[in-house]
Amino acid sequence: QVQLVESGGGLVQPGESLRLSCAASGSIPSIYAMGWYRQVLGKQRELVARIITSSGATNYADSVKGRFTISRDNAKDTVYLQMNSLKPEDTAVYYCNFRNLRVYSDYWGQGTRVTVSS
């Protein structure tokens, strides 16, 4: 069992920045990935960024490349999402994801709201 605690969401104006954090605890496997997804009401949840914690390999949605950066602190089982140059279309509920790469089981955070508006 893995539990995730998210923080860092809020209300910002276009062009400003936010930093999201997600800390995992519980029974942590040796090989796993963590990432961020976002969802707007009535739409499908979509991948924003993810990282394989052991190798550091990352992938990003095309819409956030060059603006968002995902990183991790393996000692703390924590992943961060630095979001710069935020746009109104980034407004969504952001969910932290933890994937056990041994059995491909998923755990989800409760979600944190990001609102970008002037």
PDB file of C-alpha atoms in Angstrom:
ATOM      1  CA  GLN A   1       0.000   0.000   0.000  1.00  0.00           C
ATOM      2  CA  VAL A   2       1.302   3.427  -1.034  1.00  0.00           C
ATOM      3  CA  GLN A   3      -0.042   6.768   0.116  1.00  0.00           C
ATOM      4  CA  LEU A   4       0.575  10.062  -1.666  1.00  0.00           C
ATOM      5  CA  VAL A   5       0.482  13.563  -0.218  1.00  0.00           C
ATOM      6  CA  GLU A   6       0.320  16.483  -2.647  1.00  0.00           C
ATOM      7  CA  SER A   7       0.872  20.185  -2.098  1.00  0.00           C
ATOM      8  CA  GLY A   8       1.582  23.402  -3.971  1.00  0.00           C
ATOM      9  CA  GLY A   9      -1.554  24.172  -5.951  1.00  0.00           C
ATOM     10  CA  GLY A  10      -3.192  27.565  -5.981  1.00  0.00           C
ATOM     11  CA  LEU A  11      -4.394  30.573  -7.943  1.00  0.00           C
ATOM     12  CA  VAL A  12      -1.908  32.476 -10.097  1.00  0.00           C
ATOM     13  CA  GLN A  13      -1.930  34.926 -12.977  1.00  0.00           C
ATOM     14  CA  PRO A  14      -0.753  34.022 -16.482  1.00  0.00           C
ATOM     15  CA  GLY A  15       3.023  33.971 -16.746  1.00  0.00           C
ATOM     16  CA  GLU A  16       3.577  33.154 -13.084  1.00  0.00           C
ATOM     17  CA  SER A  17       4.934  29.941 -11.567  1.00  0.00           C
ATOM     18  CA  LEU A  18       3.958  27.189  -9.166  1.00  0.00           C
ATOM     19  CA  ARG A  19       5.799  24.218  -7.725  1.00  0.00           C
ATOM     20  CA  LEU A  20       3.905  21.029  -6.917  1.00  0.00           C
ATOM     21  CA  SER A  21       5.207  18.367  -4.557  1.00  0.00           C
ATOM     22  CA  CYS A  22       4.156  14.768  -4.024  1.00  0.00           C
ATOM     23  CA  ALA A  23       5.572  12.572  -1.277  1.00  0.00           C
ATOM     24  CA  ALA A  24       5.055   8.809  -1.261  1.00  0.00           C
ATOM     25  CA  SER A  25       4.992   6.648   1.835  1.00  0.00           C
ATOM     26  CA  GLY A  26       4.165   3.082   2.773  1.00  0.00           C
ATOM     27  CA  SER A  27       5.431  -0.036   1.052  1.00  0.00           C
ATOM     28  CA  ILE A  28       7.703   1.422  -1.641  1.00  0.00           C
ATOM     29  CA  PRO A  29       8.993  -1.020  -4.289  1.00  0.00           C
ATOM     30  CA  SER A  30      12.528  -0.857  -5.620  1.00  0.00           C
ATOM     31  CA  ILE A  31      11.431   0.106  -9.138  1.00  0.00           C
ATOM     32  CA  TYR A  32       8.714   2.671  -9.681  1.00  0.00           C
ATOM     33  CA  ALA A  33       7.710   5.758 -11.600  1.00  0.00           C
ATOM     34  CA  MET A  34       5.975   8.899 -10.446  1.00  0.00           C
ATOM     35  CA  GLY A  35       4.259  11.592 -12.403  1.00  0.00           C
ATOM     36  CA  TRP A  36       1.558  14.193 -12.718  1.00  0.00           C
ATOM     37  CA  TYR A  37      -1.736  14.043 -14.565  1.00  0.00           C
ATOM     38  CA  ARG A  38      -4.367  16.729 -14.882  1.00  0.00           C
ATOM     39  CA  GLN A  39      -8.079  16.719 -15.481  1.00  0.00           C
ATOM     40  CA  VAL A  40     -10.727  19.269 -16.393  1.00  0.00           C
ATOM     41  CA  LEU A  41     -14.369  18.560 -15.574  1.00  0.00           C
ATOM     42  CA  GLY A  42     -15.942  16.539 -18.360  1.00  0.00           C
ATOM     43  CA  LYS A  43     -12.634  15.640 -19.997  1.00  0.00           C
ATOM     44  CA  GLN A  44     -10.272  12.687 -19.822  1.00  0.00           C
ATOM     45  CA  ARG A  45      -7.388  12.763 -17.396  1.00  0.00           C
ATOM     46  CA  GLU A  46      -4.159  13.416 -19.310  1.00  0.00           C
ATOM     47  CA  LEU A  47      -0.476  12.898 -18.643  1.00  0.00           C
ATOM     48  CA  VAL A  48       1.521  16.037 -17.891  1.00  0.00           C
ATOM     49  CA  ALA A  49       4.914  14.600 -16.945  1.00  0.00           C
ATOM     50  CA  ARG A  50       6.409  11.481 -15.441  1.00  0.00           C
ATOM     51  CA  ILE A  51       9.797  10.250 -14.281  1.00  0.00           C
ATOM     52  CA  ILE A  52      11.360   6.855 -13.617  1.00  0.00           C
ATOM     53  CA  THR A  53      12.925   7.372 -10.235  1.00  0.00           C
ATOM     54  CA  SER A  54      15.899   5.030 -10.665  1.00  0.00           C
ATOM     55  CA  SER A  55      17.121   6.271 -14.051  1.00  0.00           C
ATOM     56  CA  GLY A  56      15.764   9.806 -14.106  1.00  0.00           C
ATOM     57  CA  ALA A  57      14.233   9.305 -17.543  1.00  0.00           C
ATOM     58  CA  THR A  58      11.328  11.672 -18.170  1.00  0.00           C
ATOM     59  CA  ASN A  59       8.566  12.374 -20.630  1.00  0.00           C
ATOM     60  CA  TYR A  60       6.280  15.377 -21.027  1.00  0.00           C
ATOM     61  CA  ALA A  61       3.111  16.344 -22.759  1.00  0.00           C
ATOM     62  CA  ASP A  62       3.842  18.467 -25.819  1.00  0.00           C
ATOM     63  CA  SER A  63       1.791  21.309 -24.377  1.00  0.00           C
ATOM     64  CA  VAL A  64       4.128  21.758 -21.391  1.00  0.00           C
ATOM     65  CA  LYS A  65       7.560  21.072 -22.885  1.00  0.00           C
ATOM     66  CA  GLY A  66       9.935  23.934 -22.192  1.00  0.00           C
ATOM     67  CA  ARG A  67       7.735  25.291 -19.406  1.00  0.00           C
ATOM     68  CA  PHE A  68       7.387  22.451 -16.883  1.00  0.00           C
ATOM     69  CA  THR A  69      10.154  20.413 -15.275  1.00  0.00           C
ATOM     70  CA  ILE A  70       9.698  17.215 -13.292  1.00  0.00           C
ATOM     71  CA  SER A  71      12.334  16.100 -10.803  1.00  0.00           C
ATOM     72  CA  ARG A  72      12.670  13.689  -7.922  1.00  0.00           C
ATOM     73  CA  ASP A  73      14.377  13.177  -4.597  1.00  0.00           C
ATOM     74  CA  ASN A  74      14.754   9.419  -4.269  1.00  0.00           C
ATOM     75  CA  ALA A  75      15.845   9.628  -0.637  1.00  0.00           C
ATOM     76  CA  LYS A  76      12.500  11.221   0.211  1.00  0.00           C
ATOM     77  CA  ASP A  77      10.386   9.300  -2.333  1.00  0.00           C
ATOM     78  CA  THR A  78       9.215  12.685  -3.524  1.00  0.00           C
ATOM     79  CA  VAL A  79       8.557  14.143  -6.962  1.00  0.00           C
ATOM     80  CA  TYR A  80       8.284  17.818  -7.890  1.00  0.00           C
ATOM     81  CA  LEU A  81       6.714  19.642 -10.789  1.00  0.00           C
ATOM     82  CA  GLN A  82       8.055  23.122 -11.463  1.00  0.00           C
ATOM     83  CA  MET A  83       5.520  24.961 -13.605  1.00  0.00           C
ATOM     84  CA  ASN A  84       6.697  28.174 -15.255  1.00  0.00           C
ATOM     85  CA  SER A  85       5.012  30.523 -17.715  1.00  0.00           C
ATOM     86  CA  LEU A  86       1.603  29.244 -16.722  1.00  0.00           C
ATOM     87  CA  LYS A  87      -1.274  29.702 -19.133  1.00  0.00           C
ATOM     88  CA  PRO A  88      -5.046  29.717 -18.593  1.00  0.00           C
ATOM     89  CA  GLU A  89      -5.252  26.375 -20.409  1.00  0.00           C
ATOM     90  CA  ASP A  90      -3.123  24.852 -17.637  1.00  0.00           C
ATOM     91  CA  THR A  91      -6.060  25.279 -15.263  1.00  0.00           C
ATOM     92  CA  ALA A  92      -7.046  21.852 -13.946  1.00  0.00           C
ATOM     93  CA  VAL A  93      -6.949  19.523 -10.990  1.00  0.00           C
ATOM     94  CA  TYR A  94      -3.491  17.963 -10.886  1.00  0.00           C
ATOM     95  CA  TYR A  95      -3.117  14.406  -9.615  1.00  0.00           C
ATOM     96  CA  CYS A  96       0.066  12.727  -8.467  1.00  0.00           C
ATOM     97  CA  ASN A  97       0.542   9.196  -9.791  1.00  0.00           C
ATOM     98  CA  PHE A  98       2.694   6.404  -8.419  1.00  0.00           C
ATOM     99  CA  ARG A  99       3.244   3.324 -10.579  1.00  0.00           C
ATOM    100  CA  ASN A 100       4.790   0.127  -9.317  1.00  0.00           C
ATOM    101  CA  LEU A 101       6.811  -1.035 -12.324  1.00  0.00           C
ATOM    102  CA  ARG A 102       7.049  -4.589 -11.038  1.00  0.00           C
ATOM    103  CA  VAL A 103       3.311  -5.235 -11.268  1.00  0.00           C
ATOM    104  CA  TYR A 104       2.031  -2.064 -12.996  1.00  0.00           C
ATOM    105  CA  SER A 105      -0.274  -1.102 -10.176  1.00  0.00           C
ATOM    106  CA  ASP A 106      -1.243   2.553  -9.750  1.00  0.00           C
ATOM    107  CA  TYR A 107      -1.852   4.804  -6.777  1.00  0.00           C
ATOM    108  CA  TRP A 108      -3.285   8.307  -6.942  1.00  0.00           C
ATOM    109  CA  GLY A 109      -3.159  11.408  -4.821  1.00  0.00           C
ATOM    110  CA  GLN A 110      -6.278  13.316  -3.877  1.00  0.00           C
ATOM    111  CA  GLY A 111      -5.611  16.087  -6.394  1.00  0.00           C
ATOM    112  CA  THR A 112      -4.566  19.704  -6.031  1.00  0.00           C
ATOM    113  CA  ARG A 113      -6.202  22.568  -7.898  1.00  0.00           C
ATOM    114  CA  VAL A 114      -4.258  24.883 -10.183  1.00  0.00           C
ATOM    115  CA  THR A 115      -6.092  27.933 -11.490  1.00  0.00           C
ATOM    116  CA  VAL A 116      -4.455  30.353 -13.922  1.00  0.00           C
ATOM    117  CA  SER A 117      -6.515  33.480 -14.430  1.00  0.00           C
ATOM    118  CA  SER A 118      -6.161  37.232 -14.621  1.00  0.00           C
TER     119      SER A 118
END
